[in-house]
Short mmCIF file of C-alpha atoms in Angstrom, two decimals:
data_model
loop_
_atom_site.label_atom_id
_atom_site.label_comp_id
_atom_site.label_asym_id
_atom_site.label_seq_id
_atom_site.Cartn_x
_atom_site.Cartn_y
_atom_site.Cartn_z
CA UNK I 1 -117.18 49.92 -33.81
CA UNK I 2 -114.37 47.35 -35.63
CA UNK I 3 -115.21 44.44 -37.38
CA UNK I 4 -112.66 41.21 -37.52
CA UNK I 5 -109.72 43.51 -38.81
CA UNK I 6 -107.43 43.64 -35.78
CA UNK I 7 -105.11 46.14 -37.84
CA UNK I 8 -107.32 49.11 -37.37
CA UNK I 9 -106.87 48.66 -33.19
CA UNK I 10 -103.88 50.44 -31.53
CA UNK I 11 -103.03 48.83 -28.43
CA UNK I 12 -101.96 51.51 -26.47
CA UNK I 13 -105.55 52.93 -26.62
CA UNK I 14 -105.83 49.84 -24.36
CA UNK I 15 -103.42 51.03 -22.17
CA UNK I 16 -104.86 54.79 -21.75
CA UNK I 17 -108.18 53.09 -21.07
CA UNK I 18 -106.77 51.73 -17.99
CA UNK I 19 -105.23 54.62 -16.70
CA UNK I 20 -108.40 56.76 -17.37
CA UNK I 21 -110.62 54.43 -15.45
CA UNK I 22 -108.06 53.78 -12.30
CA UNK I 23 -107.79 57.65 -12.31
CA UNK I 24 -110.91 58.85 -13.05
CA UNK I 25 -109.08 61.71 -14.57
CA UNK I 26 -107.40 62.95 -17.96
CA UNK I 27 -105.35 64.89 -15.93
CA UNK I 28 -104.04 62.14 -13.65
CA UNK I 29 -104.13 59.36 -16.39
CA UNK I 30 -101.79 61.83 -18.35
CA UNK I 31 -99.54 62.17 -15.49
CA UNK I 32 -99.29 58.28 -14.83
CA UNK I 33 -98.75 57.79 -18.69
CA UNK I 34 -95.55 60.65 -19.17
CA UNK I 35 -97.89 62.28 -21.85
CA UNK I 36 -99.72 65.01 -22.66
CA UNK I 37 -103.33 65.76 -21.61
CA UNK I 38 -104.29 66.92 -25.28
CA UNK I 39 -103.04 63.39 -26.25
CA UNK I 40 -104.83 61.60 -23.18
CA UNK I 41 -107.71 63.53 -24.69
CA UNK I 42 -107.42 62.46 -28.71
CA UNK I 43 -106.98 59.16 -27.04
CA UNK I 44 -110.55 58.89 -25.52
CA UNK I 45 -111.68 60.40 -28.07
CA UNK I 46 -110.45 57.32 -30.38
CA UNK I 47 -111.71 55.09 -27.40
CA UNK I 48 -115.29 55.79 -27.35
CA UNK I 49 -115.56 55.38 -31.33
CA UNK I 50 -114.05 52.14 -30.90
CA UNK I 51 -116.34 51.55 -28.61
CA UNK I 52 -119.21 52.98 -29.59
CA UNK I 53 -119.61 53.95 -25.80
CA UNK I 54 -118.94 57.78 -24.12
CA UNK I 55 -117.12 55.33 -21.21
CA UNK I 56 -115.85 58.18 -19.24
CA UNK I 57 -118.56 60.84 -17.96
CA UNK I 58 -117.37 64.16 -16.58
CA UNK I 59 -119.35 64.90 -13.15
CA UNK I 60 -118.20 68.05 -11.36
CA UNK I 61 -114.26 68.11 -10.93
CA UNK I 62 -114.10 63.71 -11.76
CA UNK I 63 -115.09 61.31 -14.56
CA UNK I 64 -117.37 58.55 -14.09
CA UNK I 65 -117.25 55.51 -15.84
CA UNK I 66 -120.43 54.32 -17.85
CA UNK I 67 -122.08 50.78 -17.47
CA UNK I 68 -119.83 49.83 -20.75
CA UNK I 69 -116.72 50.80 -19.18
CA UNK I 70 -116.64 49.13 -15.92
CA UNK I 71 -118.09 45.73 -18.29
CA UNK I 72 -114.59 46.40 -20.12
CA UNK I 73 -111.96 46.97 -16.93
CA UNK I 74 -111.60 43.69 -16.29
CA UNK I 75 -110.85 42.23 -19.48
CA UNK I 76 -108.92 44.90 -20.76
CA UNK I 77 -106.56 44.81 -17.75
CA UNK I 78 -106.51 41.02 -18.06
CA UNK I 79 -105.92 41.37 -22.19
CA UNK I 80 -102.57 43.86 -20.98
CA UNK I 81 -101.35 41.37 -18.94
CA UNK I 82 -101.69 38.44 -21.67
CA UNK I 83 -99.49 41.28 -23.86
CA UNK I 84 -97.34 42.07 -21.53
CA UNK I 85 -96.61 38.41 -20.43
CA UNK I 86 -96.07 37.88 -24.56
CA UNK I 87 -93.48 40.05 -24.34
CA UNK I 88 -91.87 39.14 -21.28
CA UNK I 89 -88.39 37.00 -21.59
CA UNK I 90 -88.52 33.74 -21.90
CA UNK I 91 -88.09 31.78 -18.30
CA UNK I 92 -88.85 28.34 -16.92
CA UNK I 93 -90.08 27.86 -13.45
CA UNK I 94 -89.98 23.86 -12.87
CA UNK I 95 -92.45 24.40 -9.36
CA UNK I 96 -95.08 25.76 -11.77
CA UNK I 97 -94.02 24.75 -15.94
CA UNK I 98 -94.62 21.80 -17.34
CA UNK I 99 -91.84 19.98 -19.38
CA UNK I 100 -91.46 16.82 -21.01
CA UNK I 101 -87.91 16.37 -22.21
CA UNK I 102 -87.38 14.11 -25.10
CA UNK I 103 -83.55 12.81 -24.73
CA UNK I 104 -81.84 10.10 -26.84
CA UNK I 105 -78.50 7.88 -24.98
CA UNK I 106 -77.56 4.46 -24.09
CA UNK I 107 -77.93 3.13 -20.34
CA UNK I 108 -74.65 4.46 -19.94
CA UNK I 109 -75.55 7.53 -20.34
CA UNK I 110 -78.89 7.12 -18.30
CA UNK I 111 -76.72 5.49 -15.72
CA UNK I 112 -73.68 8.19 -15.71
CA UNK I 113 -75.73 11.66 -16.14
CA UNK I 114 -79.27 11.10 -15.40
CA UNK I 115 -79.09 9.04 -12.44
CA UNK I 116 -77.28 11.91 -10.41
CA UNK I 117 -79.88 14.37 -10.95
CA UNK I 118 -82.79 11.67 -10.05
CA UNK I 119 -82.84 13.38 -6.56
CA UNK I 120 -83.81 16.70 -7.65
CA UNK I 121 -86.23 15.52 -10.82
CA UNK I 122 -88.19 13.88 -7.84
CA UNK I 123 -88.69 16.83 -6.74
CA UNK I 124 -90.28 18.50 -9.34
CA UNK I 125 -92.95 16.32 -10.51
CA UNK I 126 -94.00 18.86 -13.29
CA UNK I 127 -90.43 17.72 -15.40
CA UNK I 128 -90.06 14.06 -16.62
CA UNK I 129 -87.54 12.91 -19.27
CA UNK I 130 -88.34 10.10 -21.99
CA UNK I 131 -85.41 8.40 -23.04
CA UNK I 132 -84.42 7.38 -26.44
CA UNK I 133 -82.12 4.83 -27.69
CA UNK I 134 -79.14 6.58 -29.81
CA UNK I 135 -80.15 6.58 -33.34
CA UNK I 136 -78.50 7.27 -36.75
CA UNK I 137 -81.19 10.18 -37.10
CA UNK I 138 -80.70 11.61 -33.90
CA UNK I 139 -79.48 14.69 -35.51
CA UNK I 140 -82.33 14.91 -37.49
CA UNK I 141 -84.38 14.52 -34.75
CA UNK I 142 -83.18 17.63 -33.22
CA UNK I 143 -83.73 19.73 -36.20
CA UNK I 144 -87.19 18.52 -36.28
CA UNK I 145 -87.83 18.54 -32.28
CA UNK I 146 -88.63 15.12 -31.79
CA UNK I 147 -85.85 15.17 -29.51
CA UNK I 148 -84.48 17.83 -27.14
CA UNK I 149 -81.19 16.37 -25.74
CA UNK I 150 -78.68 13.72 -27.13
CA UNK I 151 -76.21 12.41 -24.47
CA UNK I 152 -73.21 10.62 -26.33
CA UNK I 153 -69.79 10.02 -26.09
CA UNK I 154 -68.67 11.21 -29.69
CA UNK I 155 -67.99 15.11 -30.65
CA UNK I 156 -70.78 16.57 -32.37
CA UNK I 157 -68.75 18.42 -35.83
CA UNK I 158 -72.49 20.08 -37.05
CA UNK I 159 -72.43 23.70 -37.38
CA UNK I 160 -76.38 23.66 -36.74
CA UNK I 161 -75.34 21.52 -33.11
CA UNK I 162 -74.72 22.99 -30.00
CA UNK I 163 -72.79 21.11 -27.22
CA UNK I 164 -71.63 21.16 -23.80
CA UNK I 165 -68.55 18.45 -22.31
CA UNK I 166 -69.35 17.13 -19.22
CA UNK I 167 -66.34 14.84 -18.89
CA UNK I 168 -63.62 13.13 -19.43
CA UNK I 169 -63.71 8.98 -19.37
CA UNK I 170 -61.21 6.79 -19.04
CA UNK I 171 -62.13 2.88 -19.67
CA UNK I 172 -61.88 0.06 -17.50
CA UNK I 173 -61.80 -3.76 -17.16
CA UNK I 174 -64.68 -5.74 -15.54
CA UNK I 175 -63.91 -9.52 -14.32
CA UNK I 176 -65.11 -12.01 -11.92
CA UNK I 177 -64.06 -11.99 -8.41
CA UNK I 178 -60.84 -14.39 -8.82
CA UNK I 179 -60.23 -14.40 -12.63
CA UNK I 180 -57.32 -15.70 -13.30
CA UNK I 181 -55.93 -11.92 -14.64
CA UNK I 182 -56.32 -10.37 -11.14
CA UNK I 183 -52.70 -11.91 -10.81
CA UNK I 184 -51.42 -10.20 -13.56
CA UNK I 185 -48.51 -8.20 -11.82
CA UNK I 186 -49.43 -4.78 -13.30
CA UNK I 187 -53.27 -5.15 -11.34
CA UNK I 188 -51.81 -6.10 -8.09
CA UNK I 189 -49.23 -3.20 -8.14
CA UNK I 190 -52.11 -1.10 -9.53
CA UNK I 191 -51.34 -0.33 -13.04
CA UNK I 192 -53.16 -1.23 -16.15
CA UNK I 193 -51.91 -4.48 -17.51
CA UNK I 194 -50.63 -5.16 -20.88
CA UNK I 195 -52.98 -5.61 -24.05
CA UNK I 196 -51.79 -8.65 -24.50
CA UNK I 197 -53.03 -9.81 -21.36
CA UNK I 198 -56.04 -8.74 -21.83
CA UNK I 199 -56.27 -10.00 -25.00
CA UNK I 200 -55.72 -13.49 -23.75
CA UNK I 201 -59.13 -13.78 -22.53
CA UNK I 202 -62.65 -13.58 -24.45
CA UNK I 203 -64.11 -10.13 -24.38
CA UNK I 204 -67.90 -9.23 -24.06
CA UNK I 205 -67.85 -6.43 -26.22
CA UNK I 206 -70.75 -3.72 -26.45
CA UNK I 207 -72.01 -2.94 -29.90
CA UNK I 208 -72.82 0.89 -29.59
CA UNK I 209 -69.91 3.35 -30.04
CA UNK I 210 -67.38 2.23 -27.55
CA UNK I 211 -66.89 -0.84 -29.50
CA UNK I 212 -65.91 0.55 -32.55
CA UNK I 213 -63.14 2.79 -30.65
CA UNK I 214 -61.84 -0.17 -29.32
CA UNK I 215 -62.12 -2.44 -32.48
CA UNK I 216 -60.05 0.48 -34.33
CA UNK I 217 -57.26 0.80 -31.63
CA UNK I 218 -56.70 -3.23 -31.87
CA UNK I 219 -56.80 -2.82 -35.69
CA UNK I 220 -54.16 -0.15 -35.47
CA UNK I 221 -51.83 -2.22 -33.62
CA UNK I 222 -52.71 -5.17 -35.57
CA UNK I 223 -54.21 -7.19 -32.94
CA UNK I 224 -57.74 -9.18 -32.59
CA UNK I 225 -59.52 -10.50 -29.74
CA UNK I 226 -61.91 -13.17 -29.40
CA UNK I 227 -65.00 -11.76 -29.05
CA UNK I 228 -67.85 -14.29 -27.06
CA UNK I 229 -70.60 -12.44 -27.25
CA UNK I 230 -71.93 -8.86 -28.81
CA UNK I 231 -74.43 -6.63 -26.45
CA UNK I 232 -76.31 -3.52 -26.87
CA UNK I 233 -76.73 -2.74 -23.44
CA UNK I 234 -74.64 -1.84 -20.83
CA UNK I 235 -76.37 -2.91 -17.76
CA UNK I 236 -76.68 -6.94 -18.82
CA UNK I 237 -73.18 -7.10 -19.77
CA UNK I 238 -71.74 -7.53 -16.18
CA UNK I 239 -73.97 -9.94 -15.58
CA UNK I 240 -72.07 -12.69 -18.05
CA UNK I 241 -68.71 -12.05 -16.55
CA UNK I 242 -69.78 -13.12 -13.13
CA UNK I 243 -69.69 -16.42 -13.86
CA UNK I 244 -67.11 -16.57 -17.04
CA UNK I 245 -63.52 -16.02 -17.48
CA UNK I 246 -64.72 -13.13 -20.47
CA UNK I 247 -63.66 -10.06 -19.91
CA UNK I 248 -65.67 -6.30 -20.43
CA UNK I 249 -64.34 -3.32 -21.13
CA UNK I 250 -66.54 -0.21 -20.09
CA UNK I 251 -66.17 3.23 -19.42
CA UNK I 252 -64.87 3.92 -15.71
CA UNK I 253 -68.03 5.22 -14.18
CA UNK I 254 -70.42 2.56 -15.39
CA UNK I 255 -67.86 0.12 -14.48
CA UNK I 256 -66.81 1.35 -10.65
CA UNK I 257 -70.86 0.84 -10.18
CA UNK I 258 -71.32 -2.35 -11.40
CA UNK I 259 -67.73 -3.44 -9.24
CA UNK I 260 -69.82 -2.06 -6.03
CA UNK I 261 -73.00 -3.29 -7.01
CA UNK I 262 -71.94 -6.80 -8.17
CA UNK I 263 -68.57 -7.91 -6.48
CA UNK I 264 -67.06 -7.41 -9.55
CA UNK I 265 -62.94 -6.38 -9.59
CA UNK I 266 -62.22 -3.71 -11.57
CA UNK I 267 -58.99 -2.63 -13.03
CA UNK I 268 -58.11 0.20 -15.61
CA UNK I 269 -57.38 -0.55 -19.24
CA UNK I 270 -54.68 -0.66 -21.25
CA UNK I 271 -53.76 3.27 -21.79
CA UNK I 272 -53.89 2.26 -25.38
CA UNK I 273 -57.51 2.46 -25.14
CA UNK I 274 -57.32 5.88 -24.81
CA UNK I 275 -60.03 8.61 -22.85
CA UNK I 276 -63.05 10.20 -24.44
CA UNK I 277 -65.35 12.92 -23.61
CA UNK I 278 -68.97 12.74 -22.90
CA UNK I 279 -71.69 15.32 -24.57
CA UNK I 280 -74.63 17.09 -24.35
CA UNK I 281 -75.79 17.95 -27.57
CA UNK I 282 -79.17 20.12 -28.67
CA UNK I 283 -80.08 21.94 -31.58
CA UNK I 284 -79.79 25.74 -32.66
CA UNK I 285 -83.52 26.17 -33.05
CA UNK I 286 -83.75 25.26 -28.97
CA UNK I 287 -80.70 27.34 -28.35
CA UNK I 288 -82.79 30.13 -26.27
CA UNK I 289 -85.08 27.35 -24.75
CA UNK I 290 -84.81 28.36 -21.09
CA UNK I 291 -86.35 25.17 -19.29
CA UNK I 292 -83.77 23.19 -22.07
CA UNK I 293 -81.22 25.24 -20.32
CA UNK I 294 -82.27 24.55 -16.70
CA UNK I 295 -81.97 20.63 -17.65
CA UNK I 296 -78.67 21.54 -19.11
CA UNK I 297 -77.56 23.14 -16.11
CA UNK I 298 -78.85 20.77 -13.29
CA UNK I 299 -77.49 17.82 -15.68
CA UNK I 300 -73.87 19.63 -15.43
CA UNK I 301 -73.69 20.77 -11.66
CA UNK I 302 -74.42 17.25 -10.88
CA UNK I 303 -71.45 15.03 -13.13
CA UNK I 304 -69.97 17.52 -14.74
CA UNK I 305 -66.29 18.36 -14.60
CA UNK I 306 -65.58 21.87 -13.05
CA UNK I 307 -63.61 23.30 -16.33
CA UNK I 308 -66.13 21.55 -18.98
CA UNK I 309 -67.02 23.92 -21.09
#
């Protein structure tokens, strides 16, 4: 018998134990195993002091098993399953794992990459996301596994950080339906107007990352713009250009669905403004995370560009 000291046990016995009581033979468990019958032999031998139990019988030309080994087939064979399911590679099955993803972004980023894979997360009610606003400690975050996914708009530099581009985003110009700018002659032939005509107008401006791009371009070119109000949020910002003369500057893809949803007109900005690429970012210690990657990958099938790396 074995006390508490799990050292002493050599799993394989485990395994020879199930072969010898499927077979009912040293002979045929040897075969099944690739070894030897001596060694089949020292193995039972080991067995039944572990055991404290003869387990196998021999009766004429077979073995039979004794009332202690047919008590242990069952949880033996369920105990080599639990092993070999240990060592198995890591997979995520989103039908029968559960997973609750921990992501930090603004509502542009819920609006721009997680409402295109809504469709399919509906479908598999065993996934659900919690979204985070961006923090300064995001990165921190990470390391520590409070969160699993940041979506953002800014290159990750971290050597610990591991990132994927989705995109590429241009920005655009949100006004009301017959602002006095839609007569600008660059809109109406379809280019971007000057920035001084935007400029001529008071700006809602968002105070999460896009801001400060935009704030540093105009500081650049040593120019200013009157700024009416400040928001954190994407999504209300549309709403106070319907009835002003302000002006919002978003990126394209929140700003072509507010233009649908809200009779908005929408022009591009001033290519001074410049693009920027959009980012998943995770952590090294989830870099072999497989249902992280299956987020990953439905997330970039579904807005990704075809040559984002």
């Amino acid at each position: 018998m074995f006390d508490d000291d799990l050292s002493q046990i050599d799993l394989n016995l485990l395994v020879v134990f199930a072969a010898l009581i499927e077979t009912a033979s040293v002979t045929r468990a040897a075969e099944r195993l690739r070894s030897s019958q001596p060694a089949v032999s020292r193995s039972l031998a080991r067995l039944r002091v572990l055991f404290d139990d003869p387990l196998l019988i021999k009766s004429g030309k077979t073995m039979v098993p004794t009332p202690r080994a047919l008590a242990l087939k069952g949880p033996v064979a369920a105990a080599l399953g639990d092993i070999r399911r240990l060592f198995k590679p890591a997979g995520f099955d989103p039908v029968t794992d559960r997973r609750r993803f921990r992501v930090s972004s603004t509502d542009y980023g819920v609006l721009s990459v997680l409402a295109p894979v809504m469709a399919e997360l509906t479908r598999t009610p065993n996934v659900e996301i919690a979204v985070d606003p961006l923090g300064a400690d995001d990165h921190q975050k990470l390391a520590s596994g409070v969160l699993d996914l940041i979506i953002i708009g800014r290159t990750p530099e971290r050597p610990e950080l591991y990132r994927r581009r989705l995109f590429t985003e241009r920005r655009a110009c949100l006004v009301r339906a017959g602002h006095p700018i839609t007569a600008d002659p660059d809109i109406t032939a379809g280019r971007p107007p000057s920035i001084d005509a935007c400029l001529a107008w008071p700006h809602v401006a968002m105070t999460v990352w896009t801001n400060g791009h935009i704030a540093r371009q105009l500081r650049t070119l040593g120019k200013s713009r009157q700024v009416a109000i400040q928001l954190p949020y994407f999504s209300v910002a549309p709403l106070l250009v319907e009835t002003s003369d302000a002006l919002l500057i978003l990126p394209h893809r929140a700003a072509k669905r507010f233009a649908e949803a809200r009779g908005l007109v929408m022009f591009d900005a001033p290519d001074v403004f410049g693009t920027f690429d959009y980012w998943l970012v995770w952590h090294e210690r989830a870099r072999r995370d497989p249902a992280l990657h299956w987020l990953i990958e439905r997330i970039a099938a579904a807005v990704g560009d075809p040559d984002a790396t």
